[in-house]
PDB file of C-alpha atoms in Angstrom:
ATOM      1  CA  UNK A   1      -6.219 -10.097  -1.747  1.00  0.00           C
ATOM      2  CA  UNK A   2      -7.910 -11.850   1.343  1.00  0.00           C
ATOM      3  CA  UNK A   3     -11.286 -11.442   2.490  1.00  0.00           C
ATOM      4  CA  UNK A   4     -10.562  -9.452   5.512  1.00  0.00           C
ATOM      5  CA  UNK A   5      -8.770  -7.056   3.285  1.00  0.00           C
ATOM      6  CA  UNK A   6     -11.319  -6.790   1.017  1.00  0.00           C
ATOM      7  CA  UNK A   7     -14.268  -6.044   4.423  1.00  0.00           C
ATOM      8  CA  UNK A   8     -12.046  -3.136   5.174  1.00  0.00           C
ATOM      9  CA  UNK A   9     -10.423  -2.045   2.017  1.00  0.00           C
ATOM     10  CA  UNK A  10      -9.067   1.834   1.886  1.00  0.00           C
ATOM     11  CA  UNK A  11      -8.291   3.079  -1.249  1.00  0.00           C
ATOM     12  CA  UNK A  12      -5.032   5.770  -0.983  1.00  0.00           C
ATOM     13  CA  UNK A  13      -5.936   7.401  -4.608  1.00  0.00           C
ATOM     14  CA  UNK A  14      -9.472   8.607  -6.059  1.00  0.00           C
ATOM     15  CA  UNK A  15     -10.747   7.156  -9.084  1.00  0.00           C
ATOM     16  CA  UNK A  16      -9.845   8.086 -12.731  1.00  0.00           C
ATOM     17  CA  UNK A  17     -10.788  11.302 -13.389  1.00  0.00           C
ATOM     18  CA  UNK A  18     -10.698  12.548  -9.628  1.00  0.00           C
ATOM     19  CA  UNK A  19      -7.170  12.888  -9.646  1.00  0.00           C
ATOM     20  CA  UNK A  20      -6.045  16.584  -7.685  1.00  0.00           C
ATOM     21  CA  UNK A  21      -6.197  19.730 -10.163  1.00  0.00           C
ATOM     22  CA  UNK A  22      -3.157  21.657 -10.214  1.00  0.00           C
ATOM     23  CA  UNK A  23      -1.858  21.459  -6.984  1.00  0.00           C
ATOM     24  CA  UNK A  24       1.257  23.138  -5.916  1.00  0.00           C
ATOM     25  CA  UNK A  25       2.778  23.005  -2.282  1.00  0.00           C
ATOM     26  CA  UNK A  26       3.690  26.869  -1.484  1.00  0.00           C
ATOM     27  CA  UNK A  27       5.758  25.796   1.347  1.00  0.00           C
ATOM     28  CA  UNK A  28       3.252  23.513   2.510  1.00  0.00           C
ATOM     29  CA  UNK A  29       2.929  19.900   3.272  1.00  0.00           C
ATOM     30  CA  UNK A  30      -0.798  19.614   2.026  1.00  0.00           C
ATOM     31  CA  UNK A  31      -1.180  20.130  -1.516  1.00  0.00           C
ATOM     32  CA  UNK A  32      -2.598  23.492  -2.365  1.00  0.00           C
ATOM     33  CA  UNK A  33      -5.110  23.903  -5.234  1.00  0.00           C
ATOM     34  CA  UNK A  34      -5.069  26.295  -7.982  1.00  0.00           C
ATOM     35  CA  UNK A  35      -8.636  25.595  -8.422  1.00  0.00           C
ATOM     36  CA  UNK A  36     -10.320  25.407  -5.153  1.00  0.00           C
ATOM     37  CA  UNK A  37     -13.147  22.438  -4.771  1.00  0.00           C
ATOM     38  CA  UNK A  38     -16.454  23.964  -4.117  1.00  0.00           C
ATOM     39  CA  UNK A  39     -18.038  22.005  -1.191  1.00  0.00           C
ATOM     40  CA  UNK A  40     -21.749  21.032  -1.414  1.00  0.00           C
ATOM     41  CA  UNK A  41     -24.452  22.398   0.148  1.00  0.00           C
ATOM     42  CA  UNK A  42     -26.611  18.802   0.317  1.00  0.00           C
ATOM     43  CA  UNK A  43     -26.757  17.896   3.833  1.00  0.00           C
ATOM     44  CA  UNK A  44     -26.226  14.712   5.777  1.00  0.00           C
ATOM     45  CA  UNK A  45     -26.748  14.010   9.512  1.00  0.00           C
ATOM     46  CA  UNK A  46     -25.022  14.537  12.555  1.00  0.00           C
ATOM     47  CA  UNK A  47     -24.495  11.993  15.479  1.00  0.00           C
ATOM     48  CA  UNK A  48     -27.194  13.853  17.124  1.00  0.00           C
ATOM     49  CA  UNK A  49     -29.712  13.341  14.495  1.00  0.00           C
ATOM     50  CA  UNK A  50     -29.866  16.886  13.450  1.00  0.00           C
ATOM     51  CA  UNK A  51     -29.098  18.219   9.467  1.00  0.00           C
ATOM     52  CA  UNK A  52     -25.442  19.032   9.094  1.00  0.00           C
ATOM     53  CA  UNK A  53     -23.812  20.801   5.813  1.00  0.00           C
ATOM     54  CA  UNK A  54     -20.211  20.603   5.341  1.00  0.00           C
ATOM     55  CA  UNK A  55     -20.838  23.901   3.341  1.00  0.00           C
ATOM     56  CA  UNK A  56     -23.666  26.004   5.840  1.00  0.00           C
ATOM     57  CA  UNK A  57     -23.221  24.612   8.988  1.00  0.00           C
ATOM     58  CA  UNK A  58     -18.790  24.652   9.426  1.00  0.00           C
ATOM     59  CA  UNK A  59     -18.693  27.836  11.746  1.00  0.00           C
ATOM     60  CA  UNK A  60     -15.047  27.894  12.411  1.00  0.00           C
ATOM     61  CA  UNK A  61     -12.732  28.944  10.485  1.00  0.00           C
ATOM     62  CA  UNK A  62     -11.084  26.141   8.855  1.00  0.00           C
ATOM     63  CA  UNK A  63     -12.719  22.545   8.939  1.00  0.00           C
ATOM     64  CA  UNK A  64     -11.050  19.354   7.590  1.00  0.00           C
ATOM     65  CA  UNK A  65     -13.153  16.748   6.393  1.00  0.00           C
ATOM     66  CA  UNK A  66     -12.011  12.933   6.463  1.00  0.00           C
ATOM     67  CA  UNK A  67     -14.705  10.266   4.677  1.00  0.00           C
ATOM     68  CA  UNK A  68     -13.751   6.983   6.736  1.00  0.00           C
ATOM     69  CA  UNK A  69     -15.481   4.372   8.796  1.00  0.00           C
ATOM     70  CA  UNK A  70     -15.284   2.577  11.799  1.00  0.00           C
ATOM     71  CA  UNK A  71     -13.992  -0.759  11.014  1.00  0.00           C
ATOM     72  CA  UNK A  72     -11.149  -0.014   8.445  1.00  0.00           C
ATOM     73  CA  UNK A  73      -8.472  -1.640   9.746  1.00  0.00           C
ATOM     74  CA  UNK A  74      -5.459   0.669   9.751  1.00  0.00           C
ATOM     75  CA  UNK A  75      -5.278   4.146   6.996  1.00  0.00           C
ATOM     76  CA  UNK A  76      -8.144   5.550   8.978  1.00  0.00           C
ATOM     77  CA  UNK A  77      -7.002   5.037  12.399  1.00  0.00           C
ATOM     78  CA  UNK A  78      -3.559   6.580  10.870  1.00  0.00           C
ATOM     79  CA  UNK A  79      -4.518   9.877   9.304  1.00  0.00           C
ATOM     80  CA  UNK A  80      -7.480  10.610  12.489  1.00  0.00           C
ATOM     81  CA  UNK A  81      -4.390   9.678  14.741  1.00  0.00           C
ATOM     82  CA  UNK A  82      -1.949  12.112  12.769  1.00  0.00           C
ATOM     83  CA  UNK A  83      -4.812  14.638  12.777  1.00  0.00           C
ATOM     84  CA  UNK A  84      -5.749  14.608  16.156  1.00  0.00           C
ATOM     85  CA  UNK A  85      -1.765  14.293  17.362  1.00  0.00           C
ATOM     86  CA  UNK A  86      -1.006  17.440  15.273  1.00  0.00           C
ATOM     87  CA  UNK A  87      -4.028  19.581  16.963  1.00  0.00           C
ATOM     88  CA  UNK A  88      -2.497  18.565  20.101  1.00  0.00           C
ATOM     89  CA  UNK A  89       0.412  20.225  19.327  1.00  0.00           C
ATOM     90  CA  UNK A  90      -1.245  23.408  18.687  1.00  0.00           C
ATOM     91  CA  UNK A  91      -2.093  26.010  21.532  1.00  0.00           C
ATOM     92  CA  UNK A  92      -5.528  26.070  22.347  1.00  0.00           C
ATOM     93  CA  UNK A  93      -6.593  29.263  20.917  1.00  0.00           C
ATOM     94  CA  UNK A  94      -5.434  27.866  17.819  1.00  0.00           C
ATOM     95  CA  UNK A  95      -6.688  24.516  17.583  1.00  0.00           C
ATOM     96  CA  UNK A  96     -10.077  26.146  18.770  1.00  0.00           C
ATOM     97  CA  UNK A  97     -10.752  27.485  15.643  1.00  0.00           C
ATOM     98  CA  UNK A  98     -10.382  24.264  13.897  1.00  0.00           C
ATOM     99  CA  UNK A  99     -13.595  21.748  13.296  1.00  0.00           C
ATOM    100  CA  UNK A 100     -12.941  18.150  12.116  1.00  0.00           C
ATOM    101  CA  UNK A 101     -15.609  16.376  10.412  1.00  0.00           C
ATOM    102  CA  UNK A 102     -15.373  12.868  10.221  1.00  0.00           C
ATOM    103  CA  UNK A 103     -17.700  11.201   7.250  1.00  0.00           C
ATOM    104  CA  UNK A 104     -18.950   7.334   7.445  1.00  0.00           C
ATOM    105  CA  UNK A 105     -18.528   6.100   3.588  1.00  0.00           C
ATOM    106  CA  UNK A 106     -20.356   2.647   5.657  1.00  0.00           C
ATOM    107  CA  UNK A 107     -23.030   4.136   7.093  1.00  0.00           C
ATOM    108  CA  UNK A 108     -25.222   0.661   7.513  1.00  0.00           C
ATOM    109  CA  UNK A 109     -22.883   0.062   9.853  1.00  0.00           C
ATOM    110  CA  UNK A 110     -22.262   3.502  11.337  1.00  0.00           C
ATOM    111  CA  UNK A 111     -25.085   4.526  13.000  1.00  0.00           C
ATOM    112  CA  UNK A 112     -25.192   7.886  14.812  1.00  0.00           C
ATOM    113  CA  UNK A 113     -23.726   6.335  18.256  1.00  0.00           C
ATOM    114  CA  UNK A 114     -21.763   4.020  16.012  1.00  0.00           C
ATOM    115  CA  UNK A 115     -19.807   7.082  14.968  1.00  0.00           C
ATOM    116  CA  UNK A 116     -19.887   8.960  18.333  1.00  0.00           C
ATOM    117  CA  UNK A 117     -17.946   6.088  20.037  1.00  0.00           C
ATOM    118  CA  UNK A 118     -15.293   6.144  17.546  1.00  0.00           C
ATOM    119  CA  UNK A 119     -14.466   9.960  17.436  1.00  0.00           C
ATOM    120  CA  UNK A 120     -14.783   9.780  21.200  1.00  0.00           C
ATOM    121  CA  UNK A 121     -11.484   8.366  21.594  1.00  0.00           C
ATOM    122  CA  UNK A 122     -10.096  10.939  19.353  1.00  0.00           C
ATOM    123  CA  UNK A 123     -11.705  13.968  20.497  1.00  0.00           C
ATOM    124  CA  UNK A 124     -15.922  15.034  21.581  1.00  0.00           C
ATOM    125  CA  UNK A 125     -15.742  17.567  19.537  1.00  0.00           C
ATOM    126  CA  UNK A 126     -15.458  16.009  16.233  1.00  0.00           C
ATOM    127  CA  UNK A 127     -18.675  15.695  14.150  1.00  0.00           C
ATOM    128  CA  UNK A 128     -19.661  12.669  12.914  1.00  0.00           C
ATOM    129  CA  UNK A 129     -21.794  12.495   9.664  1.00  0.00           C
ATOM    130  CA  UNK A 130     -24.275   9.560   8.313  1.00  0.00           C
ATOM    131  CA  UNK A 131     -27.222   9.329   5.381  1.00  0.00           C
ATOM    132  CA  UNK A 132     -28.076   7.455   2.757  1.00  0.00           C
ATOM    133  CA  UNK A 133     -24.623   5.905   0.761  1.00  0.00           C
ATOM    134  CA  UNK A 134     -25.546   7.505  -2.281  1.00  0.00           C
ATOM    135  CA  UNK A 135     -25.635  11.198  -1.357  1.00  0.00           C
ATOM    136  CA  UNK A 136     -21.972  10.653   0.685  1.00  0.00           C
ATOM    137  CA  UNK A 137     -21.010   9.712  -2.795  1.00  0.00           C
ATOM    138  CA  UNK A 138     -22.103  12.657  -4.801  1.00  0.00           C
ATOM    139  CA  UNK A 139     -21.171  14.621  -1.453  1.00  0.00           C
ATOM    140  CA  UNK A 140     -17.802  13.177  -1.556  1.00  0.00           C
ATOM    141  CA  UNK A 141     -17.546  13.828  -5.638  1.00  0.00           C
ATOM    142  CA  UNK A 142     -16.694  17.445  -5.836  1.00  0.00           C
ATOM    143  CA  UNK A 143     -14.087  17.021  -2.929  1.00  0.00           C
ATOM    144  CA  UNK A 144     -12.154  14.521  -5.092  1.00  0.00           C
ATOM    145  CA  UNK A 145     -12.778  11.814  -2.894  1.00  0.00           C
ATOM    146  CA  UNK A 146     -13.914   8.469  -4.197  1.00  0.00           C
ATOM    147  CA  UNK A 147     -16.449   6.027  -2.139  1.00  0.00           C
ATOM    148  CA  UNK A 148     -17.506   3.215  -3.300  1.00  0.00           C
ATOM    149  CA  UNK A 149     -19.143  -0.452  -2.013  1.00  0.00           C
ATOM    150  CA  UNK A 150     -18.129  -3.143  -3.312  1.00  0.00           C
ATOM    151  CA  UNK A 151     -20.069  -7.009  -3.609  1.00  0.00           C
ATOM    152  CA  UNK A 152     -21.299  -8.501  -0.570  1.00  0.00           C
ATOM    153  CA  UNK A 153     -18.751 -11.302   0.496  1.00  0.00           C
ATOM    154  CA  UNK A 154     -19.077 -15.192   1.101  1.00  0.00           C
ATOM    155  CA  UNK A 155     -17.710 -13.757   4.555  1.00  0.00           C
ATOM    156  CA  UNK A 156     -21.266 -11.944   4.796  1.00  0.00           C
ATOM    157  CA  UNK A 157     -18.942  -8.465   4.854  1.00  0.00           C
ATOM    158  CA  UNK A 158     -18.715  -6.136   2.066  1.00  0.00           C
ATOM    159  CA  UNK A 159     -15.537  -4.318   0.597  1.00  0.00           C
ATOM    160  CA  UNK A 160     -15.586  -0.561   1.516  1.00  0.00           C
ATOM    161  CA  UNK A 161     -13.367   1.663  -0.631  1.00  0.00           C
ATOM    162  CA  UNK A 162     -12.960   5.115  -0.389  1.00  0.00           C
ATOM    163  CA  UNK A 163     -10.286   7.887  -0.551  1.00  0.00           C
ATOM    164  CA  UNK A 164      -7.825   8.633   2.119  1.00  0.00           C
ATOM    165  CA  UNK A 165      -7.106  12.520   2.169  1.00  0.00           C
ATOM    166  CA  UNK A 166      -7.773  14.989   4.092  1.00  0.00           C
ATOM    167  CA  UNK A 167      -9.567  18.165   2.851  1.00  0.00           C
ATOM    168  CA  UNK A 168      -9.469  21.769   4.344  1.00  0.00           C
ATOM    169  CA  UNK A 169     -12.339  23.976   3.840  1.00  0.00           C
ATOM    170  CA  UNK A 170     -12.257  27.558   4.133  1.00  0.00           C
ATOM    171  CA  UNK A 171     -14.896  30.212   5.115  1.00  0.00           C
ATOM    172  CA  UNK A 172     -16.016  30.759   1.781  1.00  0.00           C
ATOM    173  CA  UNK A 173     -16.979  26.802   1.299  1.00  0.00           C
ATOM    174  CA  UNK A 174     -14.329  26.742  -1.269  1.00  0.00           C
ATOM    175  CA  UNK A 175     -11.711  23.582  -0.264  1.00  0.00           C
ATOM    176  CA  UNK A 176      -8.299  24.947  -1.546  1.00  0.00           C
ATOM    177  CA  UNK A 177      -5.751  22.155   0.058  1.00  0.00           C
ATOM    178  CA  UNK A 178      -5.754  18.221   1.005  1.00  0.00           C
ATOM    179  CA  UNK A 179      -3.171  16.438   2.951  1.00  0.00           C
ATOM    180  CA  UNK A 180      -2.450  12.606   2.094  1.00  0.00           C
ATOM    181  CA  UNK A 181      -2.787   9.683   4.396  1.00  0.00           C
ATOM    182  CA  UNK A 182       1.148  10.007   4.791  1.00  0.00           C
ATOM    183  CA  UNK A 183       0.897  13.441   6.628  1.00  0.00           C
ATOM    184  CA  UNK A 184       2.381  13.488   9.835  1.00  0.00           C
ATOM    185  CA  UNK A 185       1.271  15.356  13.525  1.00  0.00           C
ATOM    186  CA  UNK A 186       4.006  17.577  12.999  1.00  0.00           C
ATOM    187  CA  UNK A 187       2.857  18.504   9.587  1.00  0.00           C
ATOM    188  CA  UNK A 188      -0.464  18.501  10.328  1.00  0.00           C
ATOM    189  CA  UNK A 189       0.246  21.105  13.395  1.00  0.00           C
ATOM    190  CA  UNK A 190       2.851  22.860  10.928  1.00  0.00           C
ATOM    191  CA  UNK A 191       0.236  23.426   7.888  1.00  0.00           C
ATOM    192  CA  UNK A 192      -2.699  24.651  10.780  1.00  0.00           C
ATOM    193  CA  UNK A 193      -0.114  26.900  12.700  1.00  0.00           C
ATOM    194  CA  UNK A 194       0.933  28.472   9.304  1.00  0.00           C
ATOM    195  CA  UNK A 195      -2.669  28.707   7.917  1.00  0.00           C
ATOM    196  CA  UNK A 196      -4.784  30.069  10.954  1.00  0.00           C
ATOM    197  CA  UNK A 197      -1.585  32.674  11.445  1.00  0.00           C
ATOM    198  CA  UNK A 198      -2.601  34.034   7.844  1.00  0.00           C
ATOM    199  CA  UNK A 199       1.224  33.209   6.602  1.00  0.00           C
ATOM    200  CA  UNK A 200       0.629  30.805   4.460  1.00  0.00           C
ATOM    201  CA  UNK A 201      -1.498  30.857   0.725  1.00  0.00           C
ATOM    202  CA  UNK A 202      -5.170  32.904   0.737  1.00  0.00           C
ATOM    203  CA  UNK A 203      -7.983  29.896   2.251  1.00  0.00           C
ATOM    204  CA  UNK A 204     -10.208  33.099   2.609  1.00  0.00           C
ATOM    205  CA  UNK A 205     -10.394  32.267   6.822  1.00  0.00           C
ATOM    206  CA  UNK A 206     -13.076  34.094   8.627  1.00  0.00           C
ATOM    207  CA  UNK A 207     -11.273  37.023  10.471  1.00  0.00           C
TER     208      UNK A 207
END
């Protein structure tokens, strides 16, 4: 593996033992828990500055959570490209009722307008979430996703590695489904449109 792999790596699969529980498709293209994650209540901080818990502070009525950062060189472009595409595709009352919280898993580098640069090109309304590496971790734990920094590099970079999927997070801050890297717009805006209709398996929305 070069070094410029390493200064951007993006691990597709969470470490052993963080492997998905029991998920099941039910005629969706995210895999659907039969034991939903329960999101933490720690908080981390917005691109304003201000607190922001991915369990008290999601107020619409699904929110999918990416942990990613700024200079990964391709997997994260891909799935907030995908994501983005697929809201798109949505009608606006829909999509409206969707938040997308993007997580820095390299947040010396990601300051607050770090981060608000990069999901500017995607979309202003995405939040953007820094703090101190070691609570993303044990943020990022009971969501199955890994995060982890590597040694420092002759290069003067470091190797980043973190998960790459996508979790959905109900009303009740219970996550019950995750979509891979390899999810597409269209099944991105198939899943949502399904979900937010109330036709596809119980994420406990918010009426």
């Amino acid at each position: 593996m070069t070094a410029a792999m390493l200064l951007t790596a993006c691990s597709s699969e969470p470490d052993d033992g963080m492997q998905f529980s029991g998920g099941d498709t039910d005629g969706m293209y995210g895999a659907v828990l039969d034991r939903p994650y329960t999101v933490p209540t720690t908080p981390l901080t917005d691109t304003g500055g201000a607190p922001y818990s991915l369990a008290g502070d999601t107020d619409k009525r699904l929110t999918l959570v990416f942990f990613g950062f700024v200079n990964c060189p391709d997997i994260c472009h891909i799935v907030m490209s995908s994501l983005t595409s697929g809201l798109t595709r949505l009608d606006e009352d829909v999509s409206d009722q969707v938040e997308v919280v993007f997580v820095t898993t390299d947040p010396t580098r990601d300051t607050e307008q770090v981060l608000r640069d990069y999901l500017d090109r995607y979309d202003e309304s995405y939040v953007g979430l820094t703090g101190d590496l070691d609570t993303i971790i044990e943020i990022a734990k009971p969501l199955a996703v890994a995060v982890e920094k590597g040694e420092k590099l002759p290069s003067g970079g470091y190797d980043v590695a973190h998960s790459t999927h996508v979790v959905g997070i109900g009303s009740d801050d219970k996550a019950p489904i995750l979509w891979t890297e390899e999810t597409s717009a269209a099944q991105f805006a198939d899943d949502l449109a399904v979900l937010l209709a109330g036709d596809g398996p119980a994420l406990n929305l918010k009426p």
